[in-house]
Tab-separated table of C-alpha atoms in Angstrom:
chain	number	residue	atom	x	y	z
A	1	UNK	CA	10.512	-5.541	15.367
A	2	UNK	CA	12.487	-6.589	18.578
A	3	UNK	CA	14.480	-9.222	16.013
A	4	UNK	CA	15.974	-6.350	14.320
A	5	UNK	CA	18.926	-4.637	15.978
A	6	UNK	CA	18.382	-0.619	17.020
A	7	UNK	CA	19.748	0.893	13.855
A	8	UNK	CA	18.012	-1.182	11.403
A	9	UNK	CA	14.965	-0.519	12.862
A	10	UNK	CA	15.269	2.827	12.599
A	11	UNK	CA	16.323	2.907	9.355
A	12	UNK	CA	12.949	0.603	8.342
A	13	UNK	CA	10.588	3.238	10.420
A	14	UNK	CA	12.082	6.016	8.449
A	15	UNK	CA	12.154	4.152	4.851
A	16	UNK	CA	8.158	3.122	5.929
A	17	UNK	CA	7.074	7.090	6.446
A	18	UNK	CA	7.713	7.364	2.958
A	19	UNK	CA	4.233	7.568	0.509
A	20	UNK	CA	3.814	4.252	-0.934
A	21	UNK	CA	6.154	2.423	0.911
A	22	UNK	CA	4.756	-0.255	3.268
A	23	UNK	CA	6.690	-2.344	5.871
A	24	UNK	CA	7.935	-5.050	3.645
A	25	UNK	CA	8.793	-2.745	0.948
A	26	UNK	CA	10.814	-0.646	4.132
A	27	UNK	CA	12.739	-3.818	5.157
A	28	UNK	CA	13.430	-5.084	1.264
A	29	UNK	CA	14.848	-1.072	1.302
A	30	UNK	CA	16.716	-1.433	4.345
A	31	UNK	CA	18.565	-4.146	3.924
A	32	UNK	CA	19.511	-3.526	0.142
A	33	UNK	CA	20.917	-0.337	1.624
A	34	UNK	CA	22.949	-2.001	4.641
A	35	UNK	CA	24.331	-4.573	2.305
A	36	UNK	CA	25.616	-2.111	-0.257
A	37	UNK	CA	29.001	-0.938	-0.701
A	38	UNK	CA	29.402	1.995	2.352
A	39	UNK	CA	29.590	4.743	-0.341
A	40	UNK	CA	26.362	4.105	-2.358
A	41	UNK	CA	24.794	4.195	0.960
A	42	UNK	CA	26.348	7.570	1.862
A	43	UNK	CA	25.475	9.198	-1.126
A	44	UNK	CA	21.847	8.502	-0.882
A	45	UNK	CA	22.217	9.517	2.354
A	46	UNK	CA	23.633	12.818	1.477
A	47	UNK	CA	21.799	13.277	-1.692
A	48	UNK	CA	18.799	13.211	0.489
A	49	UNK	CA	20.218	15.854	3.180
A	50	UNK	CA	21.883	18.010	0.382
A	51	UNK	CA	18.485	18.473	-1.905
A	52	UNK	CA	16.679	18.818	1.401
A	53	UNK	CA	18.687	21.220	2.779
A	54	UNK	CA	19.040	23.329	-0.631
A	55	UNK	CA	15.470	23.019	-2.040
A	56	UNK	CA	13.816	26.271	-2.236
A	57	UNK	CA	10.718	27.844	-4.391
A	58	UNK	CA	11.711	29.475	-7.984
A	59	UNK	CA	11.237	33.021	-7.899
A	60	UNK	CA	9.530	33.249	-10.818
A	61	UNK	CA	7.701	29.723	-10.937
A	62	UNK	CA	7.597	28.579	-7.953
A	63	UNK	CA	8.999	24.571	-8.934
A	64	UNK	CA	11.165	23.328	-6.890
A	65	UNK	CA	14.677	24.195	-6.846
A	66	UNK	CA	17.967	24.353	-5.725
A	67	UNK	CA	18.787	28.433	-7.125
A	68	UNK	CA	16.995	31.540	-7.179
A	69	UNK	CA	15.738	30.480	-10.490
A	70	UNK	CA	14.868	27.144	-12.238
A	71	UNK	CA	16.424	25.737	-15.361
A	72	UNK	CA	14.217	26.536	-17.177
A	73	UNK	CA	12.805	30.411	-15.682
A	74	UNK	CA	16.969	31.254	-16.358
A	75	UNK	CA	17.097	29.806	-19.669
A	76	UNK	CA	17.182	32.715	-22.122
A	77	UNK	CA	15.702	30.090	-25.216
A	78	UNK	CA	12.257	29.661	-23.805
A	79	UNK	CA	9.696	31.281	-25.148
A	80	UNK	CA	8.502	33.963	-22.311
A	81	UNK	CA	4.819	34.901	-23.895
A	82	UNK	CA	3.426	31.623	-22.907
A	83	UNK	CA	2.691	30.257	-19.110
A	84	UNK	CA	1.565	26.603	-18.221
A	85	UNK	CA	-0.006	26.298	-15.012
A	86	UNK	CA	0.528	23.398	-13.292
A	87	UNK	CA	-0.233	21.506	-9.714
A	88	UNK	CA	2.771	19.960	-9.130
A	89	UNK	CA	7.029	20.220	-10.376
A	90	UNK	CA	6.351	16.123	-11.834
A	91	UNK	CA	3.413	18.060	-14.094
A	92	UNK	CA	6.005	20.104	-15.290
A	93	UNK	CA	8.447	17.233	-15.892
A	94	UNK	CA	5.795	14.867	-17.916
A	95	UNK	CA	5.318	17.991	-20.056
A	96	UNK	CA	9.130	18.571	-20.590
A	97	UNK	CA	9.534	15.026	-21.658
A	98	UNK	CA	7.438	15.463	-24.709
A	99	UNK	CA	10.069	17.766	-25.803
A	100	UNK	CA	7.513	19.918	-27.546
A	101	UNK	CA	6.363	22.859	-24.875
A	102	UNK	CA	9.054	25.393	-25.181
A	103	UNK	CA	6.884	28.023	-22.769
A	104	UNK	CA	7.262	28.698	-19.291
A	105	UNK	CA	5.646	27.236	-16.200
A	106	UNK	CA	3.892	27.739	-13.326
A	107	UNK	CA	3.467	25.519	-10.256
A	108	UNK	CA	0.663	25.703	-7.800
A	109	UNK	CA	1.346	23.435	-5.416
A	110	UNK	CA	-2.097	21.773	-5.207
A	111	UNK	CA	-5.438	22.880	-6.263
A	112	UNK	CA	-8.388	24.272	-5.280
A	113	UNK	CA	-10.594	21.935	-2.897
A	114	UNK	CA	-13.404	23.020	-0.887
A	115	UNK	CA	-13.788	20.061	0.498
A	116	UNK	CA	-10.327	19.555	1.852
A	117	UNK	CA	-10.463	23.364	3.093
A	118	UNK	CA	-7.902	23.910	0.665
A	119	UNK	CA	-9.061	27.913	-0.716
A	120	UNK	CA	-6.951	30.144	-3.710
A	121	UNK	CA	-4.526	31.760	-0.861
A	122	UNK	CA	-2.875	28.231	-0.201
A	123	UNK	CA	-1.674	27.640	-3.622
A	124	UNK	CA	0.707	29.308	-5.377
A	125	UNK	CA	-1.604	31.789	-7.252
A	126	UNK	CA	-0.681	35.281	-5.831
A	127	UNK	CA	2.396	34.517	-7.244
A	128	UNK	CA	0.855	34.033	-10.657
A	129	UNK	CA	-1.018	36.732	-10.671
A	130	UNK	CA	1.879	39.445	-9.887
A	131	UNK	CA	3.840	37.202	-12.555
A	132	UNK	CA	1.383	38.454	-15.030
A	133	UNK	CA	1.045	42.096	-14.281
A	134	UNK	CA	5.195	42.335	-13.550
A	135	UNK	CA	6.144	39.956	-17.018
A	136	UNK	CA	4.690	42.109	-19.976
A	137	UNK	CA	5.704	39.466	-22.445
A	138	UNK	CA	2.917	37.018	-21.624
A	139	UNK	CA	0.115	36.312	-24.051
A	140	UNK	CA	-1.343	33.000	-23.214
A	141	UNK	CA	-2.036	31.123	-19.855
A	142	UNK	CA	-2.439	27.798	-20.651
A	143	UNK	CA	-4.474	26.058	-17.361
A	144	UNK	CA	-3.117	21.868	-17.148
A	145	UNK	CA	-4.424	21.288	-13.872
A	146	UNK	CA	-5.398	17.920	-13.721
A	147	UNK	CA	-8.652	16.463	-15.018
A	148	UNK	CA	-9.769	15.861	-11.704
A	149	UNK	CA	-13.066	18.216	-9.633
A	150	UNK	CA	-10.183	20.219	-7.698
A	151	UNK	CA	-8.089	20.682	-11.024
A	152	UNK	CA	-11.113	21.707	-12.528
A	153	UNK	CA	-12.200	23.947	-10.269
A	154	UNK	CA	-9.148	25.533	-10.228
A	155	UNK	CA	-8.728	26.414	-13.594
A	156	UNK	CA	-12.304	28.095	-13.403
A	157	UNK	CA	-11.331	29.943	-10.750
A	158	UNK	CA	-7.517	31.285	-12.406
A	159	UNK	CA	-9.527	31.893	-15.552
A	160	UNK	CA	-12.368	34.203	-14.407
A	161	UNK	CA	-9.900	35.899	-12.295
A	162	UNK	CA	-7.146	36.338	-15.492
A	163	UNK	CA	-9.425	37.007	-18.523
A	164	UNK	CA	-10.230	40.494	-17.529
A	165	UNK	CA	-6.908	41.479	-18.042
A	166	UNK	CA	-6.728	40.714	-21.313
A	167	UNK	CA	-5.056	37.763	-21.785
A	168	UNK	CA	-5.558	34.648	-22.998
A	169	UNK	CA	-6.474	31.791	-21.392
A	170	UNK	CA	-6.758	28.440	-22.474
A	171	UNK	CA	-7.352	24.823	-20.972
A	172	UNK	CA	-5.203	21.636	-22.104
A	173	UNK	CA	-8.030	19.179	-24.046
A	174	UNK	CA	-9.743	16.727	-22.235
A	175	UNK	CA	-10.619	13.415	-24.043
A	176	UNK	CA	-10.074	9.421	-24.675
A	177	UNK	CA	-6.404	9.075	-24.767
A	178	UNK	CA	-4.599	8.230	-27.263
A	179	UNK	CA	-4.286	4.099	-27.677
A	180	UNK	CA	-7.363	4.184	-25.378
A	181	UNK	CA	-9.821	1.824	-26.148
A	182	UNK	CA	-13.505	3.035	-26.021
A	183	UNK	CA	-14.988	0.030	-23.992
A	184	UNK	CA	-12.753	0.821	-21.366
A	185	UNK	CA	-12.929	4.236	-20.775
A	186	UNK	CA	-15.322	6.262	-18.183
A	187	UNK	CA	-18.651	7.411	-19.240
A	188	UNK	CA	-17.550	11.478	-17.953
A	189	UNK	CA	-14.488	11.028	-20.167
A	190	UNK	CA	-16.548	9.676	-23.139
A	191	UNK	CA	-18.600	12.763	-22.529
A	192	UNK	CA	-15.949	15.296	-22.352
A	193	UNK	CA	-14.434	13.984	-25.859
A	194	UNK	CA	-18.025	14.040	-26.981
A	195	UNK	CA	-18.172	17.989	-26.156
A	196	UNK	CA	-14.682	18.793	-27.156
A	197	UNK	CA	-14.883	17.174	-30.455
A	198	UNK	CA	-12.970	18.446	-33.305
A	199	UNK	CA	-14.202	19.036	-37.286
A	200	UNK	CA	-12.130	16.828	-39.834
B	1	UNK	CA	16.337	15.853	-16.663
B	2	UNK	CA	18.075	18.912	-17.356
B	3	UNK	CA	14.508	20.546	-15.882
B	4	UNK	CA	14.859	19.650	-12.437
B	5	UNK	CA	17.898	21.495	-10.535
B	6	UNK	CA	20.618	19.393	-10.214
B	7	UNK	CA	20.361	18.233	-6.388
B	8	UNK	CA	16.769	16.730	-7.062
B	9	UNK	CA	17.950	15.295	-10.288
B	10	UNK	CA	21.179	13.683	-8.109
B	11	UNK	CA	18.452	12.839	-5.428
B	12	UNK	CA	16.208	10.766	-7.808
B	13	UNK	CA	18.726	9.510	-9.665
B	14	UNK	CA	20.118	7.799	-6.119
B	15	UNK	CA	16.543	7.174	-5.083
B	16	UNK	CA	16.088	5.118	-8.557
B	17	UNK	CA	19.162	2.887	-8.131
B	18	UNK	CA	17.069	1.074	-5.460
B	19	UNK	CA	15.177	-2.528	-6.310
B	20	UNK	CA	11.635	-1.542	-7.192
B	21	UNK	CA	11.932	1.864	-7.566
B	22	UNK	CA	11.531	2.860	-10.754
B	23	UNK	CA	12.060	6.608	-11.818
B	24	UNK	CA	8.132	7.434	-11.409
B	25	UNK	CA	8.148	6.549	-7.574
B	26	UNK	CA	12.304	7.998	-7.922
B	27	UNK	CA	10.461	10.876	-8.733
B	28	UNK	CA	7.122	11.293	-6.385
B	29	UNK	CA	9.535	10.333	-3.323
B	30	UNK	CA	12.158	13.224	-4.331
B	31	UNK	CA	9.307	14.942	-4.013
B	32	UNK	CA	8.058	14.196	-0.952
B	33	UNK	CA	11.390	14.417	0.495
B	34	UNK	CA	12.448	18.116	-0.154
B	35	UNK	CA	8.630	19.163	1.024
B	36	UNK	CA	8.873	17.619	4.236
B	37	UNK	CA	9.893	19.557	7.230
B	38	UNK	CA	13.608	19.538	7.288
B	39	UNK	CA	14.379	17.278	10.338
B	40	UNK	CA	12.176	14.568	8.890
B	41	UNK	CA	14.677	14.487	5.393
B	42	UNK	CA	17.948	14.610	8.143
B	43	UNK	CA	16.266	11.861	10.028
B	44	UNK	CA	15.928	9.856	6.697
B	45	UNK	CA	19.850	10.527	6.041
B	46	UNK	CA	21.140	9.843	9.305
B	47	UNK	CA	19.518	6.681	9.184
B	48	UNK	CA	21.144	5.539	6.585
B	49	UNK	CA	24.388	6.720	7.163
B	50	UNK	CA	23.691	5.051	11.063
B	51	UNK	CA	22.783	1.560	9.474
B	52	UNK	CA	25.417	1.262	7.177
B	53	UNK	CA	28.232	2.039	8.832
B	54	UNK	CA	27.483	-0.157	11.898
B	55	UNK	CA	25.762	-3.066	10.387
B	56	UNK	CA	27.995	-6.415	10.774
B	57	UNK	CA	27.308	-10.010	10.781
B	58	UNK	CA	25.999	-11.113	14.163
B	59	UNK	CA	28.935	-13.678	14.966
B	60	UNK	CA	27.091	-16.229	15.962
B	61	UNK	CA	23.615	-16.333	13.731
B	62	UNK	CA	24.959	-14.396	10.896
B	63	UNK	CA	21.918	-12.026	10.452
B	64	UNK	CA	22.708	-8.313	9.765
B	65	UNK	CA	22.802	-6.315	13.275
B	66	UNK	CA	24.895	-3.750	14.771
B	67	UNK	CA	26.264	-5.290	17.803
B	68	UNK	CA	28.680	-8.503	18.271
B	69	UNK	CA	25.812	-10.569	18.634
B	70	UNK	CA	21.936	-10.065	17.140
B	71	UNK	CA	19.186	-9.600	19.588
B	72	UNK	CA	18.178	-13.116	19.348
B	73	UNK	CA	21.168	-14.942	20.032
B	74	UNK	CA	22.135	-13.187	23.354
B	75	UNK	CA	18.385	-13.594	24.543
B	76	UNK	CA	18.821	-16.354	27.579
B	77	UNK	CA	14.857	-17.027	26.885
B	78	UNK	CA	15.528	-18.555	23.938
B	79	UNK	CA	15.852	-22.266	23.421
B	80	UNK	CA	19.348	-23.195	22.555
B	81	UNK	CA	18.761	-26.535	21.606
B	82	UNK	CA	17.175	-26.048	17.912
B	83	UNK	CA	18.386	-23.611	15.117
B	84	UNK	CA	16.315	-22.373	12.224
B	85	UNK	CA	18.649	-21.695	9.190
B	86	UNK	CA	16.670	-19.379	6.409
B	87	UNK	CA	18.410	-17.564	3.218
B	88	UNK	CA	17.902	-13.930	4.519
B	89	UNK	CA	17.391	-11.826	7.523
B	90	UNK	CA	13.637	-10.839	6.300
B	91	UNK	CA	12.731	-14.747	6.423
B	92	UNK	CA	13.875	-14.434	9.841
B	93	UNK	CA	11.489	-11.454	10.261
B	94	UNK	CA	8.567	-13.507	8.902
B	95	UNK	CA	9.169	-16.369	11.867
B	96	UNK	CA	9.858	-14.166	14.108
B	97	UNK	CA	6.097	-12.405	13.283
B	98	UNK	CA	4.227	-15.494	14.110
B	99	UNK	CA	6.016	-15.126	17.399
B	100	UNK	CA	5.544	-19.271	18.017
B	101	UNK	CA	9.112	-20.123	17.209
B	102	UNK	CA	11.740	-19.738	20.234
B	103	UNK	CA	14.879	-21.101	18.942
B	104	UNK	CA	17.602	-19.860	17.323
B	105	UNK	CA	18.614	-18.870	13.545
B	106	UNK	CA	21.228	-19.244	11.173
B	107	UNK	CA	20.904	-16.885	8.102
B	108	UNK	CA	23.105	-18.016	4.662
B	109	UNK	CA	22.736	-14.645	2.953
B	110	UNK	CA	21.616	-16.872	-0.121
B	111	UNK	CA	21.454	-20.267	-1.419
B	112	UNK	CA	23.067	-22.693	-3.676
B	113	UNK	CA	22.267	-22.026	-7.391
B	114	UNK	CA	24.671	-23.425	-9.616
B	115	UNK	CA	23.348	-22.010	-12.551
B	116	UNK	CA	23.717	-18.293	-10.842
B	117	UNK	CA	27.473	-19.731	-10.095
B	118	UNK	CA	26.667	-19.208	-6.382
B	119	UNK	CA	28.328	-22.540	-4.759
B	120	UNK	CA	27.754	-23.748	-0.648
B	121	UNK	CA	31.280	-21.735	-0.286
B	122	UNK	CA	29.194	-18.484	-0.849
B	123	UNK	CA	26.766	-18.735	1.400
B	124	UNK	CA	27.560	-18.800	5.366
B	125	UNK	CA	27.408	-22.368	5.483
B	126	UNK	CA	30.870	-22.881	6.858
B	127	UNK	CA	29.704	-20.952	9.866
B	128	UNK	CA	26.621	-23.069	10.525
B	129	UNK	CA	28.676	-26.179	10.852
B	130	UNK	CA	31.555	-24.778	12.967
B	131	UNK	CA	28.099	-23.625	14.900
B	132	UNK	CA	27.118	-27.552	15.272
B	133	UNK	CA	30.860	-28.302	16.398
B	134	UNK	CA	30.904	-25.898	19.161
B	135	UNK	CA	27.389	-25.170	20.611
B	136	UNK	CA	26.713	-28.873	21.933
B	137	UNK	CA	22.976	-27.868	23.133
B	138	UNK	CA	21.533	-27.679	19.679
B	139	UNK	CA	19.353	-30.954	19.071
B	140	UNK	CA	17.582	-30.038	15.795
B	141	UNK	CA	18.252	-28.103	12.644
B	142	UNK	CA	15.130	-26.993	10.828
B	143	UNK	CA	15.802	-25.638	7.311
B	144	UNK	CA	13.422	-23.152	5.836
B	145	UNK	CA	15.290	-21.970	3.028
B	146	UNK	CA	12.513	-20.997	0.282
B	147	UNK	CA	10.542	-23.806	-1.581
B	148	UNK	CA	12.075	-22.754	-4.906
B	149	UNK	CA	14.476	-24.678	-6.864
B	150	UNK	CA	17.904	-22.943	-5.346
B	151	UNK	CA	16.071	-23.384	-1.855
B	152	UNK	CA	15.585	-26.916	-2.170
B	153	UNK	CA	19.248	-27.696	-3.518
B	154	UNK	CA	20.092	-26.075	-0.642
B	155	UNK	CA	17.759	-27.946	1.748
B	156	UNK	CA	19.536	-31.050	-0.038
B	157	UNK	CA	23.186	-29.981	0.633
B	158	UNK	CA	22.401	-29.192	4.156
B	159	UNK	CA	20.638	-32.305	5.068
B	160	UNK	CA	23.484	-34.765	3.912
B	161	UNK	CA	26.243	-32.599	5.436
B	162	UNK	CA	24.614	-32.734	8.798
B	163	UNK	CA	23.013	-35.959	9.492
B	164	UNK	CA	26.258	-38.091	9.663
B	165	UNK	CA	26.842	-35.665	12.567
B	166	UNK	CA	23.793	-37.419	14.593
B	167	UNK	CA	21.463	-34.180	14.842
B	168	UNK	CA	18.495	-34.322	13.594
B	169	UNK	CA	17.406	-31.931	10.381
B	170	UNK	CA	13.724	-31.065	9.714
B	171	UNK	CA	12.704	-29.270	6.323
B	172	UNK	CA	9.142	-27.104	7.037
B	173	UNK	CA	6.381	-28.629	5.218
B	174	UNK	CA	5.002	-27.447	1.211
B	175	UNK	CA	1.822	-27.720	0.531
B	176	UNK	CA	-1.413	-25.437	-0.216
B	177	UNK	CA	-1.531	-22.103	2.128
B	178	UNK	CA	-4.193	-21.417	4.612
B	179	UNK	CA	-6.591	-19.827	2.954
B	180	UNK	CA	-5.555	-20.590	-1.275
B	181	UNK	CA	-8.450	-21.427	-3.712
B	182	UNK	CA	-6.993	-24.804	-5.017
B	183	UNK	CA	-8.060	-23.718	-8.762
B	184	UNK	CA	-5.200	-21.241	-8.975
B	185	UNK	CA	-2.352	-23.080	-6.980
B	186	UNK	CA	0.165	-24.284	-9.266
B	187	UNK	CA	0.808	-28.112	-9.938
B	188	UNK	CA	3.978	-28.418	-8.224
B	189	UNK	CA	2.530	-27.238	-5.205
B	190	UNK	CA	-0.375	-28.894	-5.210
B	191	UNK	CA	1.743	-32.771	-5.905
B	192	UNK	CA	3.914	-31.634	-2.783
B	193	UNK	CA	1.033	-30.917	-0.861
B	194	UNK	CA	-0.153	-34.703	-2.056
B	195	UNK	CA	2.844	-36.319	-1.318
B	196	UNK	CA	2.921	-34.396	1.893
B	197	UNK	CA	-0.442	-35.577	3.580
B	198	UNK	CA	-1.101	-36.320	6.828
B	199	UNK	CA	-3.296	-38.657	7.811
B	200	UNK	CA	-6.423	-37.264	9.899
């Protein structure tokens, strides 16, 4: 990249360390952002260093964060008897979008993968598990880890190790979605609609 | 977005103002931002900030740089005597990959479209031909400005406002690329790669 001067160069390395950004996509980046106005480029560029430098876990949930508590841990209108476990903080955003889940959350960070040598103590689950013997206002612990081995296998894992205290536990359905069409769809997902069908 | 805190929702929100990034990828890059070690999310900034606010014209080629003059035009190896003009410093990029062309540049920053309102005074035209006035070494001007409509008027305008000047203009050649299936090239390619035949 000897053609481009020092700085853009730079710039282009850094954009290109980003997930899902390859080297054209870098350079289309870089020089949309050098041929901006001077300000749009500084606030990305402190956007970027002030979320960075403020992120931290939620206390409670562990999302990411830029307080002691997230929106929605400090907001005294959610209901506080209900936990959704989740993998990641963009789990907990495509459930907020359906404007329907007015429970809490909780983020793991990841799940459970044997195979990537990933084990229960490096996801956030400690953290759950003092959340439910410290918050006496939980009933239900609703597992929507993805559908994936590792999601599964980690919402085995929470539930043996939660339904012996008495609460419940339950697992978001697994199925064809909706507007699916049949032909298209995986034979394990056929399967699991199969097993989780419903009576009319 | 009132769910994420509001330095990630500023950070996405500034992510998703760049071309292709729409607020899925806004989001999974926020993401991956904030989790990264700290220096790598200042490195990121700074870069920006860097580029920005010492990117210029190079004075002689017009390309974006951050000195006087781009790497290119104060290289003594390279051959004075032709000048490649393109529509934007990433075309410049893509000649520059196949590392067989030794000349110089000229970069418009566009081309003429006059249904887009974008006229040969918008485009760094004026600088190309006060280039051919003063640097008596160059022999040949090769255009590559894109094979697309605007690139062609362009190619057009170019020509006839050079030639009378006695240097010679060269347009790079259209036709099928190495390596397309001719069933799913378009026509218009496919006549200029007729009309453009060589004989063997």
């Amino acid at each position: 990249m000897d053609y481009y001067s020092e700085k853009l160069q730079t710039l282009i390395q850094e954009l290109s360390r980003l997930p899902g950004i390859g080297s054209k996509t870098a350079q289309r980046l870089a020089f949309h952002i050098v041929s901006e106005p001077a300000e749009s480029a500084e606030r990305l560029a402190s956007a970027i260093a002030d979320a960075r430098h403020s992120v931290r876990y939620c206390k409670r949930c562990c999302t990411l964060t830029d307080q002691d508590l997230c929106p929605i841990c400090s907001s005294p209108s959610r209901d506080q008897s209900t936990i959704m476990v989740v993998e990641h903080p963009q789990d907990l955003a495509a459930y907020e979008k359906t404007g329907k889940y007015n429970g809490l959350y909780h983020v793991l960070h990841g799940a459970i993968s044997p195979e990537m040598g990933i084990g229960p103590g490096d996801i956030r689950l400690a953290e759950l598990m003092k959340r439910l013997q410290t918050e006496e206002a939980v009933k239900e612990v609703i597992i929507a880890t993805n559908s994936s081995l590792e999601g599964e296998t980690t919402a085995m894992y929470i539930s043996k190790l939660i339904k012996p205290a008495g609460i419940k536990v339950s697992r978001i359905a697994s199925g064809v979605p909706v507007g699916g069409d049949l032909e298209y769809i995986d034979e394990v997902t056929l399967l699991r609609a199969l097993e989780g069908r419903v009576e009319l």
